[in-house]
PDB file of C-alpha atoms in Angstrom:
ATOM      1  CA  UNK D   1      54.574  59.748  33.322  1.00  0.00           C
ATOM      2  CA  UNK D   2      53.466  60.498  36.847  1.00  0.00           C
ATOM      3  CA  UNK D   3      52.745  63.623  37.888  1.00  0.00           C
ATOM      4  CA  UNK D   4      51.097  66.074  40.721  1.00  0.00           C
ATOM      5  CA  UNK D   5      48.075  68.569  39.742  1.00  0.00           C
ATOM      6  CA  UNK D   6      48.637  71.490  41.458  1.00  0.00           C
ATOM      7  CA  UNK D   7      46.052  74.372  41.117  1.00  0.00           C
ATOM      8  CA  UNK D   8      47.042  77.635  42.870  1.00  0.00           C
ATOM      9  CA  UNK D   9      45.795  81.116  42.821  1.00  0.00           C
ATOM     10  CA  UNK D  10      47.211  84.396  41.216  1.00  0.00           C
ATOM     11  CA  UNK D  11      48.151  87.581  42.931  1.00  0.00           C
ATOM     12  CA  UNK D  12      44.985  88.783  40.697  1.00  0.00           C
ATOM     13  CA  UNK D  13      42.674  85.802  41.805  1.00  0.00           C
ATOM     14  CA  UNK D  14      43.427  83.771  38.732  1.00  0.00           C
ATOM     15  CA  UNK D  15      42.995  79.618  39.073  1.00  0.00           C
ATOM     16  CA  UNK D  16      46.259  78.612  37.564  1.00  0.00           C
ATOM     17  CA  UNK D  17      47.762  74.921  36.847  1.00  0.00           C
ATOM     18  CA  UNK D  18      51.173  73.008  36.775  1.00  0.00           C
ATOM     19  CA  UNK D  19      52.490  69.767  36.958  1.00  0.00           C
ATOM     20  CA  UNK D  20      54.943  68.856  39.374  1.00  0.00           C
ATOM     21  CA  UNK D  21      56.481  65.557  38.472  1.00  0.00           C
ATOM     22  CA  UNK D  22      58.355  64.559  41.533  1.00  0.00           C
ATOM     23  CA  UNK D  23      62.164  63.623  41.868  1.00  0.00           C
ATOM     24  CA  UNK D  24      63.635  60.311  43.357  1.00  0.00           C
ATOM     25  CA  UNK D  25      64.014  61.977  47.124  1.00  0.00           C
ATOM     26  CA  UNK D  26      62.361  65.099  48.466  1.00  0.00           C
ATOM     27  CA  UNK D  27      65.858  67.335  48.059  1.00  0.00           C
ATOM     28  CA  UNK D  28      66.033  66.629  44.396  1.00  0.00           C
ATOM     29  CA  UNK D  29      67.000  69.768  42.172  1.00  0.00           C
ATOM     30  CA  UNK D  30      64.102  71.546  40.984  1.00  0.00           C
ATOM     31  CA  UNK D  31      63.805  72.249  37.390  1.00  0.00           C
ATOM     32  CA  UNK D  32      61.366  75.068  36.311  1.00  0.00           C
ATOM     33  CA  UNK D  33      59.668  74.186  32.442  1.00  0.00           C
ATOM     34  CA  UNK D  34      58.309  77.695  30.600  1.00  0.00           C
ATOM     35  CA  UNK D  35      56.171  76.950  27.392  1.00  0.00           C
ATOM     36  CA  UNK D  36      56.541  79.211  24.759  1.00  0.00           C
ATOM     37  CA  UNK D  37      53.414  81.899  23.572  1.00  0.00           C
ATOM     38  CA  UNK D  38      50.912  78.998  22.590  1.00  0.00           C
ATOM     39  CA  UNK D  39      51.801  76.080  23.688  1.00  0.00           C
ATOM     40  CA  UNK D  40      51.766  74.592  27.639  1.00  0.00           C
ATOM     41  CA  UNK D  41      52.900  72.068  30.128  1.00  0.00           C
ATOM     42  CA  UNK D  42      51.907  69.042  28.036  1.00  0.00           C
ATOM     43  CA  UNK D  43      55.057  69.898  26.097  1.00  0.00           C
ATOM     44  CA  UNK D  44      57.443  68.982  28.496  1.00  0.00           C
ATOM     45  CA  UNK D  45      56.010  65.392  29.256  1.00  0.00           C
ATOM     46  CA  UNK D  46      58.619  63.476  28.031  1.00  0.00           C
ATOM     47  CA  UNK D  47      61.131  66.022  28.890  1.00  0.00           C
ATOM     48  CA  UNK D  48      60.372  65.291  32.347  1.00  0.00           C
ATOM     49  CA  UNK D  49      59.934  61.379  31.663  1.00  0.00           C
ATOM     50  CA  UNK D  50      63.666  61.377  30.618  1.00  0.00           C
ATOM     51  CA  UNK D  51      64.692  63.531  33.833  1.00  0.00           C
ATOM     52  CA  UNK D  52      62.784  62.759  36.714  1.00  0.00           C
ATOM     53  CA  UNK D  53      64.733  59.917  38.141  1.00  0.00           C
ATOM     54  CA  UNK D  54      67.322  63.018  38.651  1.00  0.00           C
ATOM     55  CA  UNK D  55      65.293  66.496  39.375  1.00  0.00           C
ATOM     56  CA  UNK D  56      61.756  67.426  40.311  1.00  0.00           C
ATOM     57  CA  UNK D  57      60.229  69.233  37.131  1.00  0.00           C
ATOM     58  CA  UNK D  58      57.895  71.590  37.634  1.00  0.00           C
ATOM     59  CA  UNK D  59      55.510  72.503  34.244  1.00  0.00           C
ATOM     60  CA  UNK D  60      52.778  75.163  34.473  1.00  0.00           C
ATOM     61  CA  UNK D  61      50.137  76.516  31.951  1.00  0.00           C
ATOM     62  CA  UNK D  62      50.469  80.039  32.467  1.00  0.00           C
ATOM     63  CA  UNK D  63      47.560  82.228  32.285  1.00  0.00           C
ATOM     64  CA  UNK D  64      45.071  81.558  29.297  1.00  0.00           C
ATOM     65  CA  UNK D  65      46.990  78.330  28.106  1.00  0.00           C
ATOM     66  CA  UNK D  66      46.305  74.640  29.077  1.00  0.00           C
ATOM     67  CA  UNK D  67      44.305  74.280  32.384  1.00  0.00           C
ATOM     68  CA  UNK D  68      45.266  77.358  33.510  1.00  0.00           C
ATOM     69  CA  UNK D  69      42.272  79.959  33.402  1.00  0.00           C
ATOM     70  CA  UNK D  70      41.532  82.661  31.001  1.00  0.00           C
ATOM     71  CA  UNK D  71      42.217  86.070  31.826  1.00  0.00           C
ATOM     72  CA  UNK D  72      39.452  88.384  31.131  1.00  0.00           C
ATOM     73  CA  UNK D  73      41.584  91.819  31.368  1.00  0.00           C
ATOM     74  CA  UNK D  74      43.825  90.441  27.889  1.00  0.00           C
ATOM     75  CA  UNK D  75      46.222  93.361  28.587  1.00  0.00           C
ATOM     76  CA  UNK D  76      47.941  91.035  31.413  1.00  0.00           C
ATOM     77  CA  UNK D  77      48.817  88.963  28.845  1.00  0.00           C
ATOM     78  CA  UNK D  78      52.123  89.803  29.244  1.00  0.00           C
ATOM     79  CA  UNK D  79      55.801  88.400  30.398  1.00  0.00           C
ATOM     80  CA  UNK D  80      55.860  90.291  33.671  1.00  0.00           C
ATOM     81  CA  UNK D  81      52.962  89.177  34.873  1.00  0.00           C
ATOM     82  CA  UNK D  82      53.771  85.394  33.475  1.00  0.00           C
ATOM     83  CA  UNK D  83      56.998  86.043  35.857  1.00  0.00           C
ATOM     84  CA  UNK D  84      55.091  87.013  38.854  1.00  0.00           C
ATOM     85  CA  UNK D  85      52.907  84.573  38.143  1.00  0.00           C
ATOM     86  CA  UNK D  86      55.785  81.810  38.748  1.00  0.00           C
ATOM     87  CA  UNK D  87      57.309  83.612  41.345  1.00  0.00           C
ATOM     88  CA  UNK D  88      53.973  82.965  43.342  1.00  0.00           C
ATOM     89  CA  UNK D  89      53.965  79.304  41.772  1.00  0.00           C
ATOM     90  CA  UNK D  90      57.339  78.988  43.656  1.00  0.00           C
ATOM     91  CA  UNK D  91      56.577  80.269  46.661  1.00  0.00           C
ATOM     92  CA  UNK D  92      53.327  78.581  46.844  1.00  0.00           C
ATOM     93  CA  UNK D  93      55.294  75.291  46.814  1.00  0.00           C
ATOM     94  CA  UNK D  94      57.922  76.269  49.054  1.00  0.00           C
ATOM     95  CA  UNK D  95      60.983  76.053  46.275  1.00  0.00           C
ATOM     96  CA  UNK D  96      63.812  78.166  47.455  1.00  0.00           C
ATOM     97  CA  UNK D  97      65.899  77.912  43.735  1.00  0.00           C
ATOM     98  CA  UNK D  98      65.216  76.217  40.333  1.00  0.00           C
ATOM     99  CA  UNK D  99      67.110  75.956  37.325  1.00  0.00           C
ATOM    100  CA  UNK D 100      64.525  77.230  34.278  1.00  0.00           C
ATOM    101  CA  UNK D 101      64.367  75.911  31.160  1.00  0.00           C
ATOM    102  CA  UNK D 102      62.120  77.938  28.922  1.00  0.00           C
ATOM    103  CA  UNK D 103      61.408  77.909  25.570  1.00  0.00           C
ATOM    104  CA  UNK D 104      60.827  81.214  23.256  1.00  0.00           C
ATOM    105  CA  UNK D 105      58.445  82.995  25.461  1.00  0.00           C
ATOM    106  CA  UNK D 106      59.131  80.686  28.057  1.00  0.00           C
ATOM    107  CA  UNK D 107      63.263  81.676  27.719  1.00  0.00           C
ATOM    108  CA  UNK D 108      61.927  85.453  27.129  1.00  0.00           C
ATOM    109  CA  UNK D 109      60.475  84.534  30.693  1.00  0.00           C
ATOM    110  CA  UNK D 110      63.684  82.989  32.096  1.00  0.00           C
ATOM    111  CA  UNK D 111      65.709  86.323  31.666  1.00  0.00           C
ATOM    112  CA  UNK D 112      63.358  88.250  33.575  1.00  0.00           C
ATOM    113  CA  UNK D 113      62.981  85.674  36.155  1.00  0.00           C
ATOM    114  CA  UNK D 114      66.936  85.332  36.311  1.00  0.00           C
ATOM    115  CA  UNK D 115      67.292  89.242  36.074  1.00  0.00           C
ATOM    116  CA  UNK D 116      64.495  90.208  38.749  1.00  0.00           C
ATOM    117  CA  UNK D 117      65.173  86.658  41.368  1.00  0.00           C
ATOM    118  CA  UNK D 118      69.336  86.245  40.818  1.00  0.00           C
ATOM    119  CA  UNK D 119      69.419  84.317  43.793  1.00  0.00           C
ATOM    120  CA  UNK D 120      66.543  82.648  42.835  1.00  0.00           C
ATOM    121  CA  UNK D 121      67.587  80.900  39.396  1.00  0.00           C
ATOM    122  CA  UNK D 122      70.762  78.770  39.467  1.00  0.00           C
ATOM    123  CA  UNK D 123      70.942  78.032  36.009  1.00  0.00           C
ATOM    124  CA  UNK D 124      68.983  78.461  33.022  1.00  0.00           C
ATOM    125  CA  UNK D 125      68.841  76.950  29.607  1.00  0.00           C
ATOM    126  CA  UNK D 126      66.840  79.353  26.744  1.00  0.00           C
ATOM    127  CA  UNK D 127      65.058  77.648  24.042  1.00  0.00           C
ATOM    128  CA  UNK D 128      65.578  79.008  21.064  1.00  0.00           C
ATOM    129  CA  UNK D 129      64.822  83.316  21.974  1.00  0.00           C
ATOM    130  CA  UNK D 130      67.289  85.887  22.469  1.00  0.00           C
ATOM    131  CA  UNK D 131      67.256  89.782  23.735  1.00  0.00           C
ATOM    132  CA  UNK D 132      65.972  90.843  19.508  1.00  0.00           C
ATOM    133  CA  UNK D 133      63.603  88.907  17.584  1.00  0.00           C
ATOM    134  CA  UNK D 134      64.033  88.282  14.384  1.00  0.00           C
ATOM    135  CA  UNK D 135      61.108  90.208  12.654  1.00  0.00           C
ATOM    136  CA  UNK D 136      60.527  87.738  10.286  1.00  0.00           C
ATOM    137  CA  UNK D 137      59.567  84.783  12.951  1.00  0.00           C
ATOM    138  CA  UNK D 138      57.556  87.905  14.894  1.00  0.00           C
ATOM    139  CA  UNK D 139      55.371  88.242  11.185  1.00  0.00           C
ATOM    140  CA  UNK D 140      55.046  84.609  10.770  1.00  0.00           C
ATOM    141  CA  UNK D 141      53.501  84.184  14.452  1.00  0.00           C
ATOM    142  CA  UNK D 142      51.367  87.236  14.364  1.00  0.00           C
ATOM    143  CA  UNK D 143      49.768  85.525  11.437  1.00  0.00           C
ATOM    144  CA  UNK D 144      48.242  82.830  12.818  1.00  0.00           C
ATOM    145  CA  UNK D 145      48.304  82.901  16.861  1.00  0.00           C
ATOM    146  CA  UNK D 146      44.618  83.532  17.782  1.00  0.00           C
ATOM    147  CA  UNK D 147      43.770  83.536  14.089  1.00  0.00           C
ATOM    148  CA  UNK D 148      43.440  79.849  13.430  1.00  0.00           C
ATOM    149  CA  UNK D 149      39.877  78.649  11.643  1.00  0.00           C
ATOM    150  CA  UNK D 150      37.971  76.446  14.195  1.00  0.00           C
ATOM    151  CA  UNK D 151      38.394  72.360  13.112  1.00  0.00           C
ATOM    152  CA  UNK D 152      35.935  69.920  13.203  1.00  0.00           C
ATOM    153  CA  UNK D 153      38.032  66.843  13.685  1.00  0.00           C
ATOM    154  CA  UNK D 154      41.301  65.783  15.282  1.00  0.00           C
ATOM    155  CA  UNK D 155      42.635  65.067  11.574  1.00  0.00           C
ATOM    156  CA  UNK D 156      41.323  68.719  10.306  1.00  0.00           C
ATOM    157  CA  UNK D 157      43.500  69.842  13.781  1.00  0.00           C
ATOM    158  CA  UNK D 158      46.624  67.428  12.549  1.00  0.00           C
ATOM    159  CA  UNK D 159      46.375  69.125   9.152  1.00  0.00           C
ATOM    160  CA  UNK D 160      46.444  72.368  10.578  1.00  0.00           C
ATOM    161  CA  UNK D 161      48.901  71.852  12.886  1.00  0.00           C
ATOM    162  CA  UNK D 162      51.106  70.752  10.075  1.00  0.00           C
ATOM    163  CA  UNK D 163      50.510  73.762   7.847  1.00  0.00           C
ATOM    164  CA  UNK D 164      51.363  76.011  10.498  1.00  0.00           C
ATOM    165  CA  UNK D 165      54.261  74.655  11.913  1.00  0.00           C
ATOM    166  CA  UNK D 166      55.636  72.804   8.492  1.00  0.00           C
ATOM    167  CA  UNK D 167      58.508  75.577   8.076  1.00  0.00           C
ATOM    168  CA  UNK D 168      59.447  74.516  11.400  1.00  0.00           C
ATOM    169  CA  UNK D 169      59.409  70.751  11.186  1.00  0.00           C
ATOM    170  CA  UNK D 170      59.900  70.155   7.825  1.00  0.00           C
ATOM    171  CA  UNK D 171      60.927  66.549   8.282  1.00  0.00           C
ATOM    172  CA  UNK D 172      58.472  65.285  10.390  1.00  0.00           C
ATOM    173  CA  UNK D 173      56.333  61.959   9.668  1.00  0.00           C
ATOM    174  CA  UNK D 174      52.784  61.634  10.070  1.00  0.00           C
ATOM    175  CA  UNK D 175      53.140  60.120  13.811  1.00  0.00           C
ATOM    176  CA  UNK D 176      54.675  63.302  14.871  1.00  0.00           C
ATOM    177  CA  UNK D 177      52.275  65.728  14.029  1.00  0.00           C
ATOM    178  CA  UNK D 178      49.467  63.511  15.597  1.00  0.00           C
ATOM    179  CA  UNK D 179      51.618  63.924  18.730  1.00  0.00           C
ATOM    180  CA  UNK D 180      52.051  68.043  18.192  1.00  0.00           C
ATOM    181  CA  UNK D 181      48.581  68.272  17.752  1.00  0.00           C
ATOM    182  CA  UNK D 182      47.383  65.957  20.802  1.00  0.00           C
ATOM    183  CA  UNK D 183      49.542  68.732  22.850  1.00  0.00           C
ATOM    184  CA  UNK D 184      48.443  71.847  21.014  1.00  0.00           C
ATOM    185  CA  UNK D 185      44.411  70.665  21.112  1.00  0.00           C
ATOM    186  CA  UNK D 186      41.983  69.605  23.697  1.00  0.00           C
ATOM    187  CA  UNK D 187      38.942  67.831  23.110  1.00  0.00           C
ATOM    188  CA  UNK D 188      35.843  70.294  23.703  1.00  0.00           C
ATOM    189  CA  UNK D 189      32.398  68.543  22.966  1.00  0.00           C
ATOM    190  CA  UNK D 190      32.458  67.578  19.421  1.00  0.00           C
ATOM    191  CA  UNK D 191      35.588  68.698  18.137  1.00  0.00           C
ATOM    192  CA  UNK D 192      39.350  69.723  18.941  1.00  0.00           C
ATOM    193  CA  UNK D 193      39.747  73.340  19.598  1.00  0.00           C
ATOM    194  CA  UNK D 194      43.455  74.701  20.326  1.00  0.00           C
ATOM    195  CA  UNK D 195      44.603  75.171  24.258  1.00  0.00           C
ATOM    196  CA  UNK D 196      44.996  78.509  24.647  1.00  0.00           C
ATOM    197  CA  UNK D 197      42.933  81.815  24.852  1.00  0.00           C
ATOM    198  CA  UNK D 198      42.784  83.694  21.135  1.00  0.00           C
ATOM    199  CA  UNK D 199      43.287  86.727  23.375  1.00  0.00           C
ATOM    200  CA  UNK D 200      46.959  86.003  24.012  1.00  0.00           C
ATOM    201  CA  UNK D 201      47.520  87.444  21.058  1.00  0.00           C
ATOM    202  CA  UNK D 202      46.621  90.973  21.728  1.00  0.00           C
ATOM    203  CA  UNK D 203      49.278  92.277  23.683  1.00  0.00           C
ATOM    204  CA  UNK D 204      51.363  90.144  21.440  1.00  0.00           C
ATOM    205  CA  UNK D 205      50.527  92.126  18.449  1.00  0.00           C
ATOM    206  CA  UNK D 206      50.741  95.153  20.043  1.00  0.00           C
ATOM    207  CA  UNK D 207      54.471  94.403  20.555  1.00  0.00           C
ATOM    208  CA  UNK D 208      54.144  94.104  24.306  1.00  0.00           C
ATOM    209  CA  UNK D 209      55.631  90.580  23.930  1.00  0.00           C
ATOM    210  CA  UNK D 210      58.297  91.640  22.660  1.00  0.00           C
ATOM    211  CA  UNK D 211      60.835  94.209  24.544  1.00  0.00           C
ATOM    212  CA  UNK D 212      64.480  95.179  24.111  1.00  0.00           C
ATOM    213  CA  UNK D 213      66.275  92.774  26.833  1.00  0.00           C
ATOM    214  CA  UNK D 214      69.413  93.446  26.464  1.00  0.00           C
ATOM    215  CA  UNK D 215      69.561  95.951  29.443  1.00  0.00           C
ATOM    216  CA  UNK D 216      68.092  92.510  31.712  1.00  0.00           C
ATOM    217  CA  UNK D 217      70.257  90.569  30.032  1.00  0.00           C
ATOM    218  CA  UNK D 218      73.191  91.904  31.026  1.00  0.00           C
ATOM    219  CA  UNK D 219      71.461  92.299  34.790  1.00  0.00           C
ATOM    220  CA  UNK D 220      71.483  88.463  34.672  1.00  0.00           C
ATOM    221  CA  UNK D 221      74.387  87.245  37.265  1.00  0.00           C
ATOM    222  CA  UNK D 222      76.918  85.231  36.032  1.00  0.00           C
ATOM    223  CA  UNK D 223      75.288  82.060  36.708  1.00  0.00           C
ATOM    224  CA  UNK D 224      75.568  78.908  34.097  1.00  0.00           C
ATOM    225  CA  UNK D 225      73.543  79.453  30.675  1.00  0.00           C
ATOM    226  CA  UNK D 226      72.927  77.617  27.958  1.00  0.00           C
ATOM    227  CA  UNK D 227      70.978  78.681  24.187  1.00  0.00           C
ATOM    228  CA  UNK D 228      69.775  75.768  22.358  1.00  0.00           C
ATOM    229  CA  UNK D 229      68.976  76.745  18.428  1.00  0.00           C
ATOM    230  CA  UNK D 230      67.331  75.682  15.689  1.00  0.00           C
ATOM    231  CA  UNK D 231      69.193  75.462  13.195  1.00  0.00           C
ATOM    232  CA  UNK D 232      66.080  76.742  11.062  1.00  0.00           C
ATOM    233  CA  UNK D 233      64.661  79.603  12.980  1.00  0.00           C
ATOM    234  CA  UNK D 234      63.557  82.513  12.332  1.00  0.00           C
ATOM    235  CA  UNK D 235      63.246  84.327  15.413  1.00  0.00           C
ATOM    236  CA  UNK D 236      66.962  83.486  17.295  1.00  0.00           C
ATOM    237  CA  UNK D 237      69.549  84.913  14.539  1.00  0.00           C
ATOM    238  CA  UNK D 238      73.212  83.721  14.527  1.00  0.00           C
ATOM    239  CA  UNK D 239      74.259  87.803  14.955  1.00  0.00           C
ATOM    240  CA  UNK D 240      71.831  87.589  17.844  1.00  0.00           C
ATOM    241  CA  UNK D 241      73.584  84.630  19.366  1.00  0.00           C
ATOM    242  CA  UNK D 242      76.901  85.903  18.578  1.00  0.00           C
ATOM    243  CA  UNK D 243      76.194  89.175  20.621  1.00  0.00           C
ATOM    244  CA  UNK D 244      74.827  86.744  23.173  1.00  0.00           C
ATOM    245  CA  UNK D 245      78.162  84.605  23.683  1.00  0.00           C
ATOM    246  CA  UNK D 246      80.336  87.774  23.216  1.00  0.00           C
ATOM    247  CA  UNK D 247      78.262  89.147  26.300  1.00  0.00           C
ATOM    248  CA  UNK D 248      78.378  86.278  28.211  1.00  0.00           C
ATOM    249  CA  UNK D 249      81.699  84.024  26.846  1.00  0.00           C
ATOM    250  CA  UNK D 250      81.314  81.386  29.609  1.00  0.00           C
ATOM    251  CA  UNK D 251      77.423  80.424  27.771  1.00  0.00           C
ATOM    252  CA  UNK D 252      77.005  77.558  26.301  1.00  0.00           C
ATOM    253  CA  UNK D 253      75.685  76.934  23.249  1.00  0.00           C
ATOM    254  CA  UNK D 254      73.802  73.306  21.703  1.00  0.00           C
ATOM    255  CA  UNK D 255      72.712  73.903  17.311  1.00  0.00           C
ATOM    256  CA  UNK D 256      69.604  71.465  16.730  1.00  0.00           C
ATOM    257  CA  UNK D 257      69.992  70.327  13.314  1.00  0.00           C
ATOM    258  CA  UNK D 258      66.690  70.157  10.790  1.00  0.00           C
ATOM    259  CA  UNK D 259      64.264  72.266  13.003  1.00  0.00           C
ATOM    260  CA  UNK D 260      63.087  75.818  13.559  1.00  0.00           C
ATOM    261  CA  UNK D 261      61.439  77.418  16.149  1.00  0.00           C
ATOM    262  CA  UNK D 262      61.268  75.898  18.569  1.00  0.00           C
ATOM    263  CA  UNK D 263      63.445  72.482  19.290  1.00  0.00           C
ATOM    264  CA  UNK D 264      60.716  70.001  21.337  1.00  0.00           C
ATOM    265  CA  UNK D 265      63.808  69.362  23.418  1.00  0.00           C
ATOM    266  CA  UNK D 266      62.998  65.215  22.316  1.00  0.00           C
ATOM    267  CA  UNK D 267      65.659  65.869  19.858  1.00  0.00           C
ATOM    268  CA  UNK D 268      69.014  63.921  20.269  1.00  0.00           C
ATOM    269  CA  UNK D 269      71.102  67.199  19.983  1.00  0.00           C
ATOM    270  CA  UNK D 270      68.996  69.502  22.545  1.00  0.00           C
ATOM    271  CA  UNK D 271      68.206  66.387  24.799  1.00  0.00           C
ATOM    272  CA  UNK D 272      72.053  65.234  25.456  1.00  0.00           C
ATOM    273  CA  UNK D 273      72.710  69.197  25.772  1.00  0.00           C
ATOM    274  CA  UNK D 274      70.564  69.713  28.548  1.00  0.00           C
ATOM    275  CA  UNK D 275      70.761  66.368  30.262  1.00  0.00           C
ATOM    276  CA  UNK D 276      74.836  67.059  30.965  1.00  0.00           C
ATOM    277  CA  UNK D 277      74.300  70.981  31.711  1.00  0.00           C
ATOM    278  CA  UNK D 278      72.397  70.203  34.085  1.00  0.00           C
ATOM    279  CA  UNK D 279      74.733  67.681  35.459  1.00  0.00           C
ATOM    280  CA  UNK D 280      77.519  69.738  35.243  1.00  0.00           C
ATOM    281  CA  UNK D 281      75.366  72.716  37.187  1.00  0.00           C
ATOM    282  CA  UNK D 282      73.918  70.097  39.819  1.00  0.00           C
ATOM    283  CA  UNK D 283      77.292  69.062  40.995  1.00  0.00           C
ATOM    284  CA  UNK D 284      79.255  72.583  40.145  1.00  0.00           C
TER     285      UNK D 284
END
């Protein structure tokens, strides 16, 4: 799929990266992509493929993923800077409003966008996160992000690719995870290493990536929302999402059958969901 390289600079002098595959006309809806903790724009590829004759999508790296740079103060490793960090993005490419999609960190990242911008999000659609974390998907993740053995060829990367994200995935065929692993690795000389900065991991594992949000949350305007689940996570639970939807009763809610965390959003469940919420919030 087509896209635009854009390369812009942080607030703190950062080189930072999206791709901005454009709509059918210049006025098309924007639509905002957030990656989750490890992962980065390549993810939303075909996302965009299937949308683009409809909205702009716009799909950064943040900071320390993808082609974005590495940040050598690892404390700003964190979802408020992320924010601020898109904030910029948007205003460096003149976008007024989005609607967000963003999955686990990146939805994390959607309710402080949504909370701290309200006139700046018009809809949002999280990705399988929620104001708590399960504690059981936090353990899992601190396990391996950053602590992954180096590979020494793209079928060593497949194989670990699979064994981390099996639990996940647990139906996927061979062809898949050479696809999850062509997005989660970049060639670098010999060998594939992963796309992101070990460091991320540091303020993670502190706990920094992981507030309270209820209190932003509930600052969130009443604008259209949507949770997409897995119906195998461990980090969104059902009591979770049931606080959610008694918080916000007009939310919408789209279960994902036979994955974890996180839905790819290529899924038939998650991919019908979004495609008519954001029809229903484009013409609402």
């Amino acid at each position: 799929m087509n896209y635009v390289d854009v390369f812009f600079d942080s607030n703190d002098g950062l080189r930072l990266y999206a791709r901005d595959y454009p709509g059918p006309n210049t006025d098309s809806p924007v639509v905002l992509c957030l990656p989750g903790l490890t992962r980065n724009s390549k993810d939303f590829d075909d996302l965009a493929s299937a949308l683009c004759s409809s909205y702009r999508m716009i799909c950064p790296d943040q900071r320390g993923r993808g082609r974005s740079a590495k940040d050598h103060q690892p404390a700003r490793y964190r979802p408020d800077v992320y924010v601020n960090d898109m904030i910029h993005l948007l205003d460096v490419l003149a976008v007024p409003y989005v609607s967000v999609i963003g999955t686990s960190l990146g939805g994390m990242m959607g309710i402080l966008l949504t909370a701290s911008q309200p006139s700046r999000v018009k809809a949002l659609v999280i990705n399988d996160m929620g104001p708590v974390i399960d504690p059981v998907g936090i353990a899992r993740i601190i396990s391996y992000v950053g602590k992954s053995a180096p590979v020494k060829t793209w079928a060593d990367a497949i194989a670990q690719t699979k064994s981390t994200n099996g639990v996940a995935f647990p139906n996927y065929a061979d062809a898949q995870w050479a696809a999850m692993t062509r997005n989660l690795y970049v060639q670098e000389g010999t060998r594939p290493t992963l796309d992101y900065d070990p460091a991320i991991a540091q303020g993670f594992g502190a706990g920094t990536a992981t507030p309270d949000l209820w209190p932003l949350f509930d600052a969130m305007p009443p604008l259209p929302l949507m949770v997409i689940r897995g119906e195998l996570t461990d980090i969104l639970s059902l009591d979770t999402l049931a606080e959610m939807q008694r918080r916000r009763p007009h939310m919408q809610v789209a279960h994902v059958p036979d994955v974890g965390h996180a839905p790819l959003l290529d899924e038939p469940a998650a991919r019908s969901a979004i495609v008519n919420f954001l029809a229903s919030t484009s013409t609402s």
